[in-house]
Amino acid sequence: MKNAVVGQSGGPTAVINATLSGIVEQCRASDKIGTLYGAVNGIEGLLSDNLINLDEALAKDDIELLRTTPSAYLGSCRKCINDEDLDRIFEVMELHNIGCFFYIGGNDSMDTVAKMSEKALHYGIQVIGVPKTVDNDLCGTDHCPGFGSAAKYVATSIMEITRDCTSYNTESVTIVEIMGRNAGWLTASSVLARCNGNTTPDLIYLPERFFTKEKFLTDIKNAVAKKKSIVVAISEGIRDEKGEYISKGTSFGNDTFGHSQLGGAGRALEQLVKSALSCKVRTIELSLLQRSAAHLMSETDMRLSVIIGQRAVVSAQQGKTAVMMAYKHTNYVPFTCEIEAVPIVGIANREKKVPDEFINAEGNGVTGKFIEYAAPLIMGEVVPPTQNSLPLHLIRKS
Amino acid sequence: MKNAVVGQSGGPTAVINATLSGIVEQCRASDKIGTLYGAVNGIEGLLSDNLINLDEALAKDDIELLRTTPSAYLGSCRKCINDEDLDRIFEVMELHNIGCFFYIGGNDSMDTVAKMSEKALHYGIQVIGVPKTVDNDLCGTDHCPGFGSAAKYVATSIMEITRDCTSYNTESVTIVEIMGRNAGWLTASSVLARCNGNTTPDLIYLPERFFTKEKFLTDIKNAVAKKKSIVVAISEGIRDEKGEYISKGTSFGNDTFGHSQLGGAGRALEQLVKSALSCKVRTIELSLLQRSAAHLMSETDMRLSVIIGQRAVVSAQQGKTAVMMAYKHTNYVPFTCEIEAVPIVGIANREKKVPDEFINAEGNGVTGKFIEYAAPLIMGEVVPPTQNSLPLHLIRKS
């Protein structure tokens, strides 16, 4: 009986471990899979033969705790593999009698899956990609695990920030910078905050549209004139007509250190607004918080992340390889979706941008169609376990 | 029968409305208080005669919802009053037959309470301050409403950030900048994250100690050598031996806008660490999130915030004036405290710093005594009401 190995890769999310838990559970339930190993730090763990026996490492309670532990329990990596790496990877896999490799990751990781898939045929090893990314930019799947929870964090934070910003009777512009360098899915999801009586964000700028400072300032001035205190959501990756990042011109550093460094798009726009309006301007970067806030995860996202992990194992047992697991939405309200395995060819090295029909004509907001798409993904509350009134995470001993 | 008025002032917290709910409830329960008015934007609402009849505005369900709505429902302000303002304030209060003024706020607001208290005697009006501040820096009370919830947010966020930062097998320094310009209580509370198997923050720097860049770099190098990926908590207000803010030297701006602006302490130190170590360095500012995250409030903080509001009304009925309501801790485990009214004289215009016994000898961490002090204040979970899986807040119609 062959063994299996699972790895996690790329930027963490709140639910990448939920997917791992699904893989672990399903492998244990299978009589066709021997030992399940975990590759420490993704493909790096395969290159350095740093594998953990997950059957020994994870008790039943640990698997449960994995579901609400953010980031990558096995450790992550950002590595682009070459031919030499490939040889070494299969050598290590043969050493451990591996019959199947599950790789949970985003775009870069699916590139790894694609590269491995071809060569794996010669070894009789199956390679299965399992999506995850808060950026939601993987092709072949209707959404990505991790996006829903990050979207929920973004929307909740914007609502809370808005209560704060609007409490003063003064003009103010609050710029919230959100992840997604080339695809604006997560920034777009800020629109979900426009509910329950909340009316922000007032403006939303995605990297799918060229960003014009003049238009931006006009938008801001109009909004402040109407509402006094406004909240603006921008993607970290907004670019001007020449394709240059808005953050590019902004650097900060000082004489003491002698270094200069790129600031964020929010900081650059903060400067711009300050120079044009004489009101309070503030930037809030949601930074790592937006992708690691397991305390606020979406139940829908968590549940579907577990299931897609389980289905990856089922697909392996059905003999599938060179595939990525994917969601196909079948209905929005109530939300239902199917999970299938799609060929990895045509998925790797492509980015799914926010489509035109989801962006408003002015390029400073999103459409009702986007809300219809995104709202179901944040649904449902999870109450993660706590101890001392703080989160209880499953932490790997290294 | 005389009426009463309540106002909210200063920087918002997650529970300033919980205190308001306590005041509203207790006033309604009293047969000695007529109508309860709310001053819109604190003292500004008194100056401009902008009062809301809260008996009409708030239904029973609204009062319940106030408890989990962050920031100031009535609106806040930052205003230092002069003699002319005082005359106008009492004129407006007489107009509405006010017998008692409750002011929920921090240090600046207690200055207002102190200024009003003396003159109020001539009008037969009682003035009662009710504390709130995430900075926890009010004298006369063992802790301040709002601190516990902010502390819980800080500790939870640091734990989640840590899962993210430590997932890569590379050296990294993550600097988390926390509020508290002159008092380091909230930054100190980051230490609470060191539980449930989590070992960060590795270093903690408070404004109560002079900050030396050389010592800081030595601390960082030692920590990275041991642990690879470290998380450092710093107060926004750390200063060097000359008393100058560490953030002072750092500015960012560019040729396009021609403006320069003070960056944060975290950004300044990020530059410093980058120039000294060749590893990934990142700054995360918890910004407004840390004081408005009602979704993660401490049940202890929320409950005690409601009660201190109720007790303010009881104190008024007992004829007290020129006082601030205060907590006196009577036990730590299990946590118990009493609430009393303390003279406002000696509270206003003073800041309670973190005492020496709570700071370690090296000035890069806190002591077990601080943990004993702070841990009870974050205890207990609140599950705020949601709609569309997002927070339901009580929003004042303006």
Short mmCIF file of C-alpha atoms in Angstrom, two decimals, chain B residues 20-258:
data_model
loop_
_atom_site.label_atom_id
_atom_site.label_comp_id
_atom_site.label_asym_id
_atom_site.label_seq_id
_atom_site.Cartn_x
_atom_site.Cartn_y
_atom_site.Cartn_z
CA LEU B 20 -24.18 54.58 28.02
CA SER B 21 -26.64 51.67 28.08
CA GLY B 22 -26.10 51.33 31.84
CA ILE B 23 -26.81 55.02 32.38
CA VAL B 24 -29.95 54.89 30.23
CA GLU B 25 -31.28 51.81 32.02
CA GLN B 26 -30.68 53.17 35.50
CA CYS B 27 -32.17 56.56 34.68
CA ARG B 28 -35.31 54.85 33.39
CA ALA B 29 -35.50 52.80 36.56
CA SER B 30 -35.29 55.93 38.68
CA ASP B 31 -38.34 57.89 39.77
CA LYS B 32 -36.17 60.88 40.63
CA ILE B 33 -34.94 61.59 37.09
CA GLY B 34 -37.23 63.01 34.43
CA THR B 35 -36.06 62.84 30.84
CA LEU B 36 -32.57 61.62 29.93
CA TYR B 37 -31.05 63.64 27.12
CA GLY B 38 -28.01 62.74 25.06
CA ALA B 39 -25.57 65.52 24.13
CA VAL B 40 -24.60 65.03 20.49
CA ASN B 41 -20.79 65.08 20.13
CA GLY B 42 -20.23 65.52 23.84
CA ILE B 43 -19.76 69.00 25.16
CA GLU B 44 -20.21 70.39 21.63
CA GLY B 45 -23.82 69.24 21.82
CA LEU B 46 -24.31 71.23 25.01
CA LEU B 47 -22.69 74.30 23.50
CA SER B 48 -24.91 74.15 20.41
CA ASP B 49 -28.02 72.91 22.22
CA ASN B 50 -27.97 69.72 20.19
CA LEU B 51 -29.61 67.25 22.53
CA ILE B 52 -31.53 64.05 21.82
CA ASN B 53 -34.35 62.82 24.02
CA LEU B 54 -33.00 59.34 24.74
CA ASP B 55 -36.24 58.17 26.32
CA GLU B 56 -37.83 58.59 22.92
CA ALA B 57 -34.84 57.66 20.78
CA LEU B 58 -33.94 54.35 22.39
CA ALA B 59 -36.33 51.40 22.53
CA LYS B 60 -35.52 48.49 24.85
CA ASP B 61 -33.91 46.52 22.02
CA ASP B 62 -31.77 49.53 21.13
CA ILE B 63 -30.35 49.63 24.65
CA GLU B 64 -29.40 45.97 24.32
CA LEU B 65 -27.77 46.65 20.95
CA LEU B 66 -25.84 49.62 22.37
CA ARG B 67 -23.85 47.17 24.50
CA THR B 68 -22.18 45.60 21.50
CA THR B 69 -21.95 48.69 19.30
CA PRO B 70 -18.42 50.13 19.32
CA SER B 71 -17.49 53.82 19.41
CA ALA B 72 -19.72 56.65 20.59
CA TYR B 73 -23.41 56.34 19.66
CA LEU B 74 -23.98 59.97 20.66
CA GLY B 75 -20.91 61.14 18.76
CA SER B 76 -17.68 62.25 20.35
CA CYS B 77 -15.53 65.38 20.44
CA ARG B 78 -12.13 66.65 21.45
CA LYS B 79 -12.77 70.03 22.96
CA CYS B 80 -11.08 71.98 25.72
CA ILE B 81 -13.61 74.38 27.24
CA ASN B 82 -13.03 77.98 28.41
CA ASP B 83 -15.01 80.24 30.77
CA GLU B 84 -17.27 81.48 28.01
CA ASP B 85 -18.07 77.90 27.04
CA LEU B 86 -18.90 77.13 30.64
CA ASP B 87 -21.48 79.92 30.78
CA ARG B 88 -23.11 78.70 27.62
CA ILE B 89 -23.13 75.06 28.81
CA PHE B 90 -24.98 75.92 32.01
CA GLU B 91 -27.37 78.18 30.11
CA VAL B 92 -28.32 75.25 27.88
CA MET B 93 -28.58 72.91 30.84
CA GLU B 94 -30.92 75.31 32.66
CA LEU B 95 -32.99 75.60 29.51
CA HIS B 96 -33.61 71.85 29.65
CA ASN B 97 -34.04 71.74 33.43
CA ILE B 98 -30.98 69.53 33.83
CA GLY B 99 -30.13 68.36 37.32
CA CYS B 100 -27.28 66.03 36.46
CA PHE B 101 -24.64 65.70 33.76
CA PHE B 102 -22.88 62.39 33.12
CA TYR B 103 -19.72 62.60 31.02
CA ILE B 104 -18.17 59.38 29.73
CA GLY B 105 -14.60 60.02 28.71
CA GLY B 106 -10.87 59.87 29.28
CA ASN B 107 -8.31 62.34 30.57
CA ASP B 108 -9.42 65.39 28.59
CA SER B 109 -13.04 64.73 29.42
CA MET B 110 -12.26 64.52 33.13
CA ASP B 111 -10.67 67.94 32.78
CA THR B 112 -14.03 69.15 31.46
CA VAL B 113 -15.78 67.43 34.38
CA ALA B 114 -13.42 69.15 36.83
CA LYS B 115 -13.94 72.57 35.23
CA MET B 116 -17.72 72.16 35.25
CA SER B 117 -17.91 70.73 38.74
CA GLU B 118 -17.07 73.93 40.59
CA LYS B 119 -19.43 76.16 38.65
CA ALA B 120 -22.16 73.49 38.73
CA LEU B 121 -22.53 73.98 42.48
CA HIS B 122 -23.96 77.44 41.84
CA TYR B 123 -26.61 75.96 39.56
CA GLY B 124 -27.42 73.02 41.79
CA ILE B 125 -26.36 70.70 38.96
CA GLN B 126 -24.47 67.49 39.66
CA VAL B 127 -21.53 66.56 37.44
CA ILE B 128 -20.36 62.96 37.32
CA GLY B 129 -17.48 61.64 35.23
CA VAL B 130 -17.51 58.04 34.00
CA PRO B 131 -14.16 56.71 32.82
CA LYS B 132 -13.36 55.16 29.45
CA THR B 133 -10.11 54.85 27.57
CA VAL B 134 -8.23 52.04 25.88
CA ASP B 135 -5.11 53.81 27.14
CA ASN B 136 -6.03 52.82 30.74
CA ASP B 137 -4.24 55.93 31.96
CA LEU B 138 -6.82 57.55 34.25
CA CYS B 139 -5.80 58.05 37.85
CA GLY B 140 -8.16 57.17 40.68
CA THR B 141 -9.43 53.94 39.14
CA ASP B 142 -7.68 50.57 39.06
CA HIS B 143 -8.51 50.15 35.40
CA CYS B 144 -10.56 51.88 32.72
CA PRO B 145 -13.53 50.59 30.73
CA GLY B 146 -12.39 49.86 27.19
CA PHE B 147 -8.93 48.69 28.14
CA GLY B 148 -9.87 45.02 28.61
CA SER B 149 -11.52 44.72 25.21
CA ALA B 150 -8.66 46.50 23.44
CA ALA B 151 -6.16 44.30 25.29
CA LYS B 152 -8.03 41.20 24.15
CA TYR B 153 -7.95 42.41 20.55
CA VAL B 154 -4.23 43.16 20.77
CA ALA B 155 -3.38 39.75 22.26
CA THR B 156 -5.61 37.83 19.84
CA SER B 157 -4.20 39.69 16.84
CA ILE B 158 -0.64 39.04 17.94
CA MET B 159 -1.36 35.33 18.24
CA GLU B 160 -2.88 35.22 14.76
CA ILE B 161 -0.12 37.37 13.24
CA THR B 162 2.40 35.03 14.82
CA ARG B 163 0.87 31.96 13.17
CA ASP B 164 1.29 33.80 9.87
CA CYS B 165 4.84 35.13 10.41
CA THR B 166 6.24 31.86 11.71
CA SER B 167 4.86 29.77 8.85
CA TYR B 168 7.87 30.50 6.66
CA ASN B 169 11.24 28.92 7.33
CA THR B 170 12.99 32.27 7.08
CA GLU B 171 14.24 34.95 9.44
CA SER B 172 11.73 37.71 10.00
CA VAL B 173 11.01 40.57 12.36
CA THR B 174 7.42 41.75 12.70
CA ILE B 175 6.88 45.00 14.56
CA VAL B 176 3.39 45.58 15.93
CA GLU B 177 2.66 49.21 16.79
CA ILE B 178 0.11 49.68 19.54
CA MET B 179 -1.75 52.73 20.87
CA GLY B 180 -0.79 54.61 24.03
CA ARG B 181 1.30 57.69 23.47
CA ASN B 182 2.42 58.30 27.06
CA ALA B 183 1.25 55.23 28.92
CA GLY B 184 2.14 51.72 27.80
CA TRP B 185 -0.76 49.75 29.28
CA LEU B 186 -2.16 48.55 25.97
CA THR B 187 1.27 47.72 24.54
CA ALA B 188 2.06 45.83 27.74
CA SER B 189 -1.13 43.82 27.33
CA SER B 190 0.39 42.23 24.22
CA VAL B 191 2.16 39.94 26.71
CA LEU B 192 -1.16 38.17 27.29
CA ALA B 193 -0.61 36.53 23.89
CA ARG B 194 2.14 34.47 25.54
CA CYS B 195 -0.18 31.63 26.43
CA ASN B 196 -1.83 28.56 24.92
CA GLY B 197 1.55 27.53 23.48
CA ASN B 198 2.22 30.86 21.81
CA THR B 199 5.52 32.50 22.75
CA THR B 200 5.26 35.98 21.25
CA PRO B 201 5.64 38.90 21.55
CA ASP B 202 9.36 38.31 22.01
CA LEU B 203 10.06 41.89 23.03
CA ILE B 204 7.85 44.67 24.38
CA TYR B 205 8.77 48.37 24.51
CA LEU B 206 6.74 50.86 26.53
CA PRO B 207 6.92 54.66 26.55
CA GLU B 208 7.66 54.51 30.29
CA ARG B 209 11.29 53.65 29.43
CA PHE B 210 13.68 55.62 27.26
CA PHE B 211 14.16 53.81 23.98
CA THR B 212 17.72 53.20 22.83
CA LYS B 213 18.20 52.12 19.25
CA GLU B 214 21.45 50.31 20.04
CA LYS B 215 19.88 48.24 22.81
CA PHE B 216 16.85 47.57 20.61
CA LEU B 217 19.03 46.21 17.79
CA THR B 218 20.96 44.03 20.21
CA ASP B 219 17.69 42.67 21.60
CA ILE B 220 16.41 41.97 18.07
CA LYS B 221 19.62 40.24 16.96
CA ASN B 222 19.65 38.01 20.04
CA ALA B 223 16.01 37.08 19.59
CA VAL B 224 16.32 36.32 15.86
CA ALA B 225 19.41 34.20 16.50
CA LYS B 226 17.38 32.02 18.88
CA LYS B 227 14.05 31.90 17.13
CA LYS B 228 14.29 32.96 13.46
CA SER B 229 10.89 34.65 13.32
CA ILE B 230 10.08 37.14 16.04
CA VAL B 231 7.24 39.49 16.86
CA VAL B 232 7.94 42.75 18.67
CA ALA B 233 5.33 44.96 20.36
CA ILE B 234 6.06 48.67 20.58
CA SER B 235 4.09 51.62 21.84
CA GLU B 236 3.44 54.37 19.30
CA GLY B 237 4.87 56.78 21.86
CA ILE B 238 8.35 55.40 22.52
CA ARG B 239 10.96 58.16 22.90
CA ASP B 240 14.71 58.41 23.03
CA GLU B 241 16.89 59.70 25.88
CA LYS B 242 16.22 63.28 24.80
CA GLY B 243 12.49 62.71 25.01
CA GLU B 244 12.04 62.82 21.24
CA TYR B 245 9.60 60.46 19.59
CA ILE B 246 11.29 57.62 17.71
CA SER B 247 8.83 58.34 14.90
CA LYS B 248 10.11 61.91 14.61
CA GLY B 249 12.99 61.30 12.25
CA THR B 250 10.89 59.32 9.83
CA SER B 251 8.95 61.09 7.19
CA PHE B 252 7.57 60.01 3.90
CA GLY B 253 6.38 62.04 1.00
CA ASN B 254 7.37 62.40 -2.60
CA ASP B 255 8.16 64.83 -5.34
CA THR B 256 4.68 64.66 -6.78
CA PHE B 257 2.92 65.81 -3.66
CA GLY B 258 5.75 67.81 -2.14
#
